[in-house]
mmCIF file as Biopython writes it, N, C-alpha, C and O atoms, coordinates in Angstrom:
data_model
#
loop_
_atom_site.group_PDB
_atom_site.id
_atom_site.type_symbol
_atom_site.label_atom_id
_atom_site.label_alt_id
_atom_site.label_comp_id
_atom_site.label_asym_id
_atom_site.label_entity_id
_atom_site.label_seq_id
_atom_site.pdbx_PDB_ins_code
_atom_site.Cartn_x
_atom_site.Cartn_y
_atom_site.Cartn_z
_atom_site.occupancy
_atom_site.B_iso_or_equiv
_atom_site.auth_seq_id
_atom_site.auth_asym_id
_atom_site.pdbx_PDB_model_num
ATOM 1   N N  . UNK A ? 1  ? -68.982 53.494 51.998 1.0 0.0 1  A 1 
ATOM 2   C CA . UNK A ? 1  ? -67.650 53.601 52.613 1.0 0.0 1  A 1 
ATOM 3   C C  . UNK A ? 1  ? -66.927 52.250 52.549 1.0 0.0 1  A 1 
ATOM 4   O O  . UNK A ? 1  ? -67.407 51.255 53.092 1.0 0.0 1  A 1 
ATOM 5   N N  . UNK A ? 2  ? -65.795 52.228 51.895 1.0 0.0 2  A 1 
ATOM 6   C CA . UNK A ? 2  ? -65.050 50.984 51.741 1.0 0.0 2  A 1 
ATOM 7   C C  . UNK A ? 2  ? -64.559 50.483 53.096 1.0 0.0 2  A 1 
ATOM 8   O O  . UNK A ? 2  ? -64.526 49.278 53.344 1.0 0.0 2  A 1 
ATOM 9   N N  . UNK A ? 3  ? -64.181 51.410 53.967 1.0 0.0 3  A 1 
ATOM 10  C CA . UNK A ? 3  ? -63.657 51.017 55.275 1.0 0.0 3  A 1 
ATOM 11  C C  . UNK A ? 3  ? -64.683 50.191 56.036 1.0 0.0 3  A 1 
ATOM 12  O O  . UNK A ? 3  ? -64.345 49.165 56.626 1.0 0.0 3  A 1 
ATOM 13  N N  . UNK A ? 4  ? -65.933 50.636 56.024 1.0 0.0 4  A 1 
ATOM 14  C CA . UNK A ? 4  ? -66.974 49.897 56.727 1.0 0.0 4  A 1 
ATOM 15  C C  . UNK A ? 4  ? -67.173 48.514 56.108 1.0 0.0 4  A 1 
ATOM 16  O O  . UNK A ? 4  ? -67.390 47.532 56.818 1.0 0.0 4  A 1 
ATOM 17  N N  . UNK A ? 5  ? -67.097 48.446 54.776 1.0 0.0 5  A 1 
ATOM 18  C CA . UNK A ? 5  ? -67.269 47.165 54.113 1.0 0.0 5  A 1 
ATOM 19  C C  . UNK A ? 5  ? -66.152 46.215 54.521 1.0 0.0 5  A 1 
ATOM 20  O O  . UNK A ? 5  ? -66.401 45.045 54.808 1.0 0.0 5  A 1 
ATOM 21  N N  . UNK A ? 6  ? -64.917 46.720 54.545 1.0 0.0 6  A 1 
ATOM 22  C CA . UNK A ? 6  ? -63.788 45.881 54.938 1.0 0.0 6  A 1 
ATOM 23  C C  . UNK A ? 6  ? -63.950 45.412 56.381 1.0 0.0 6  A 1 
ATOM 24  O O  . UNK A ? 6  ? -63.719 44.242 56.683 1.0 0.0 6  A 1 
ATOM 25  N N  . UNK A ? 7  ? -64.341 46.308 57.260 1.0 0.0 7  A 1 
ATOM 26  C CA . UNK A ? 7  ? -64.516 45.956 58.673 1.0 0.0 7  A 1 
ATOM 27  C C  . UNK A ? 7  ? -65.621 44.919 58.829 1.0 0.0 7  A 1 
ATOM 28  O O  . UNK A ? 7  ? -65.483 43.965 59.595 1.0 0.0 7  A 1 
ATOM 29  N N  . UNK A ? 8  ? -66.715 45.109 58.100 1.0 0.0 8  A 1 
ATOM 30  C CA . UNK A ? 8  ? -67.827 44.166 58.186 1.0 0.0 8  A 1 
ATOM 31  C C  . UNK A ? 8  ? -67.388 42.790 57.696 1.0 0.0 8  A 1 
ATOM 32  O O  . UNK A ? 8  ? -67.727 41.775 58.305 1.0 0.0 8  A 1 
ATOM 33  N N  . UNK A ? 9  ? -66.624 42.754 56.584 1.0 0.0 9  A 1 
ATOM 34  C CA . UNK A ? 9  ? -66.159 41.480 56.042 1.0 0.0 9  A 1 
ATOM 35  C C  . UNK A ? 9  ? -65.257 40.774 57.043 1.0 0.0 9  A 1 
ATOM 36  O O  . UNK A ? 9  ? -65.408 39.577 57.288 1.0 0.0 9  A 1 
ATOM 37  N N  . UNK A ? 10 ? -64.316 41.520 57.623 1.0 0.0 10 A 1 
ATOM 38  C CA . UNK A ? 10 ? -63.407 40.918 58.593 1.0 0.0 10 A 1 
ATOM 39  C C  . UNK A ? 10 ? -64.176 40.435 59.815 1.0 0.0 10 A 1 
ATOM 40  O O  . UNK A ? 10 ? -63.851 39.394 60.386 1.0 0.0 10 A 1 
ATOM 41  N N  . UNK A ? 11 ? -65.202 41.195 60.220 1.0 0.0 11 A 1 
ATOM 42  C CA . UNK A ? 11 ? -66.006 40.810 61.373 1.0 0.0 11 A 1 
ATOM 43  C C  . UNK A ? 11 ? -66.749 39.501 61.106 1.0 0.0 11 A 1 
ATOM 44  O O  . UNK A ? 11 ? -66.758 38.602 61.946 1.0 0.0 11 A 1 
ATOM 45  N N  . UNK A ? 12 ? -67.364 39.403 59.942 1.0 0.0 12 A 1 
ATOM 46  C CA . UNK A ? 12 ? -68.098 38.183 59.597 1.0 0.0 12 A 1 
ATOM 47  C C  . UNK A ? 12 ? -67.154 36.992 59.521 1.0 0.0 12 A 1 
ATOM 48  O O  . UNK A ? 12 ? -67.507 35.891 59.944 1.0 0.0 12 A 1 
ATOM 49  N N  . UNK A ? 13 ? -65.950 37.208 58.982 1.0 0.0 13 A 1 
ATOM 50  C CA . UNK A ? 13 ? -64.980 36.116 58.880 1.0 0.0 13 A 1 
ATOM 51  C C  . UNK A ? 13 ? -64.528 35.683 60.271 1.0 0.0 13 A 1 
ATOM 52  O O  . UNK A ? 13 ? -64.348 34.493 60.531 1.0 0.0 13 A 1 
ATOM 53  N N  . UNK A ? 14 ? -64.347 36.657 61.161 1.0 0.0 14 A 1 
ATOM 54  C CA . UNK A ? 14 ? -63.891 36.314 62.504 1.0 0.0 14 A 1 
ATOM 55  C C  . UNK A ? 14 ? -64.991 35.566 63.269 1.0 0.0 14 A 1 
ATOM 56  O O  . UNK A ? 14 ? -64.703 34.689 64.084 1.0 0.0 14 A 1 
ATOM 57  N N  . UNK A ? 15 ? -66.244 35.920 62.997 1.0 0.0 15 A 1 
ATOM 58  C CA . UNK A ? 15 ? -67.360 35.245 63.675 1.0 0.0 15 A 1 
ATOM 59  C C  . UNK A ? 15 ? -67.506 33.814 63.160 1.0 0.0 15 A 1 
ATOM 60  O O  . UNK A ? 15 ? -67.722 32.881 63.934 1.0 0.0 15 A 1 
ATOM 61  N N  . UNK A ? 16 ? -67.385 33.660 61.843 1.0 0.0 16 A 1 
ATOM 62  C CA . UNK A ? 16 ? -67.547 32.331 61.236 1.0 0.0 16 A 1 
ATOM 63  C C  . UNK A ? 16 ? -66.182 31.776 60.851 1.0 0.0 16 A 1 
ATOM 64  O O  . UNK A ? 16 ? -65.850 31.697 59.668 1.0 0.0 16 A 1 
ATOM 65  N N  . UNK A ? 17 ? -65.395 31.394 61.846 1.0 0.0 17 A 1 
ATOM 66  C CA . UNK A ? 17 ? -64.081 30.821 61.569 1.0 0.0 17 A 1 
ATOM 67  C C  . UNK A ? 17 ? -64.245 29.496 60.840 1.0 0.0 17 A 1 
ATOM 68  O O  . UNK A ? 17 ? -65.031 28.649 61.264 1.0 0.0 17 A 1 
ATOM 69  N N  . UNK A ? 18 ? -63.513 29.309 59.749 1.0 0.0 18 A 1 
ATOM 70  C CA . UNK A ? 18 ? -63.623 28.069 58.982 1.0 0.0 18 A 1 
ATOM 71  C C  . UNK A ? 18 ? -63.085 26.887 59.778 1.0 0.0 18 A 1 
ATOM 72  O O  . UNK A ? 18 ? -62.041 27.010 60.420 1.0 0.0 18 A 1 
ATOM 73  N N  . UNK A ? 19 ? -63.763 25.754 59.754 1.0 0.0 19 A 1 
ATOM 74  C CA . UNK A ? 19 ? -63.280 24.547 60.422 1.0 0.0 19 A 1 
ATOM 75  C C  . UNK A ? 19 ? -61.908 24.158 59.897 1.0 0.0 19 A 1 
ATOM 76  O O  . UNK A ? 19 ? -61.586 24.432 58.741 1.0 0.0 19 A 1 
ATOM 77  N N  . UNK A ? 20 ? -61.106 23.529 60.725 1.0 0.0 20 A 1 
ATOM 78  C CA . UNK A ? 20 ? -59.737 23.187 60.354 1.0 0.0 20 A 1 
ATOM 79  C C  . UNK A ? 20 ? -59.688 22.209 59.184 1.0 0.0 20 A 1 
ATOM 80  O O  . UNK A ? 20 ? -58.692 22.155 58.462 1.0 0.0 20 A 1 
ATOM 81  N N  . UNK A ? 21 ? -60.749 21.441 58.993 1.0 0.0 21 A 1 
ATOM 82  C CA . UNK A ? 21 ? -60.736 20.457 57.923 1.0 0.0 21 A 1 
ATOM 83  C C  . UNK A ? 21 ? -61.124 21.054 56.571 1.0 0.0 21 A 1 
ATOM 84  O O  . UNK A ? 21 ? -61.050 20.379 55.544 1.0 0.0 21 A 1 
ATOM 85  N N  . UNK A ? 22 ? -61.542 22.342 56.576 1.0 0.0 22 A 1 
ATOM 86  C CA . UNK A ? 22 ? -61.858 22.997 55.314 1.0 0.0 22 A 1 
ATOM 87  C C  . UNK A ? 22 ? -60.736 23.959 54.940 1.0 0.0 22 A 1 
ATOM 88  O O  . UNK A ? 22 ? -60.204 24.643 55.815 1.0 0.0 22 A 1 
ATOM 89  N N  . UNK A ? 23 ? -60.362 24.029 53.664 1.0 0.0 23 A 1 
ATOM 90  C CA . UNK A ? 23 ? -59.314 24.945 53.212 1.0 0.0 23 A 1 
ATOM 91  C C  . UNK A ? 23 ? -59.770 26.393 53.373 1.0 0.0 23 A 1 
ATOM 92  O O  . UNK A ? 23 ? -60.956 26.700 53.252 1.0 0.0 23 A 1 
ATOM 93  N N  . UNK A ? 24 ? -58.817 27.273 53.648 1.0 0.0 24 A 1 
ATOM 94  C CA . UNK A ? 24 ? -59.152 28.687 53.810 1.0 0.0 24 A 1 
ATOM 95  C C  . UNK A ? 24 ? -59.758 29.264 52.540 1.0 0.0 24 A 1 
ATOM 96  O O  . UNK A ? 24 ? -60.571 30.187 52.601 1.0 0.0 24 A 1 
ATOM 97  N N  . UNK A ? 25 ? -59.369 28.726 51.391 1.0 0.0 25 A 1 
ATOM 98  C CA . UNK A ? 25 ? -59.872 29.239 50.119 1.0 0.0 25 A 1 
ATOM 99  C C  . UNK A ? 25 ? -61.393 29.068 50.019 1.0 0.0 25 A 1 
ATOM 100 O O  . UNK A ? 25 ? -62.053 29.760 49.243 1.0 0.0 25 A 1 
ATOM 101 N N  . UNK A ? 26 ? -61.941 28.141 50.810 1.0 0.0 26 A 1 
ATOM 102 C CA . UNK A ? 26 ? -63.382 27.922 50.797 1.0 0.0 26 A 1 
ATOM 103 C C  . UNK A ? 26 ? -64.118 29.169 51.282 1.0 0.0 26 A 1 
ATOM 104 O O  . UNK A ? 26 ? -65.206 29.485 50.799 1.0 0.0 26 A 1 
ATOM 105 N N  . UNK A ? 27 ? -63.518 29.872 52.235 1.0 0.0 27 A 1 
ATOM 106 C CA . UNK A ? 27 ? -64.120 31.094 52.755 1.0 0.0 27 A 1 
ATOM 107 C C  . UNK A ? 27 ? -63.469 32.331 52.147 1.0 0.0 27 A 1 
ATOM 108 O O  . UNK A ? 27 ? -64.143 33.321 51.862 1.0 0.0 27 A 1 
ATOM 109 N N  . UNK A ? 28 ? -62.142 32.268 51.951 1.0 0.0 28 A 1 
ATOM 110 C CA . UNK A ? 28 ? -61.411 33.425 51.432 1.0 0.0 28 A 1 
ATOM 111 C C  . UNK A ? 28 ? -61.037 33.172 49.976 1.0 0.0 28 A 1 
ATOM 112 O O  . UNK A ? 28 ? -59.866 32.972 49.653 1.0 0.0 28 A 1 
ATOM 113 N N  . UNK A ? 29 ? -62.029 33.182 49.112 1.0 0.0 29 A 1 
ATOM 114 C CA . UNK A ? 29 ? -61.774 32.885 47.700 1.0 0.0 29 A 1 
ATOM 115 C C  . UNK A ? 29 ? -61.584 34.154 46.883 1.0 0.0 29 A 1 
ATOM 116 O O  . UNK A ? 29 ? -61.452 34.088 45.660 1.0 0.0 29 A 1 
ATOM 117 N N  . UNK A ? 30 ? -61.568 35.310 47.543 1.0 0.0 30 A 1 
ATOM 118 C CA . UNK A ? 30 ? -61.436 36.580 46.832 1.0 0.0 30 A 1 
ATOM 119 C C  . UNK A ? 30 ? -60.008 37.075 46.840 1.0 0.0 30 A 1 
ATOM 120 O O  . UNK A ? 30 ? -59.718 38.135 46.284 1.0 0.0 30 A 1 
#
């Protein structure tokens, strides 16, 4: 299910917020 994959990805990103000194592209390179 794509919906679950999207939700899981967003959840992991929200849990591991990138530090302000790192560019967002470091985590969101897709």
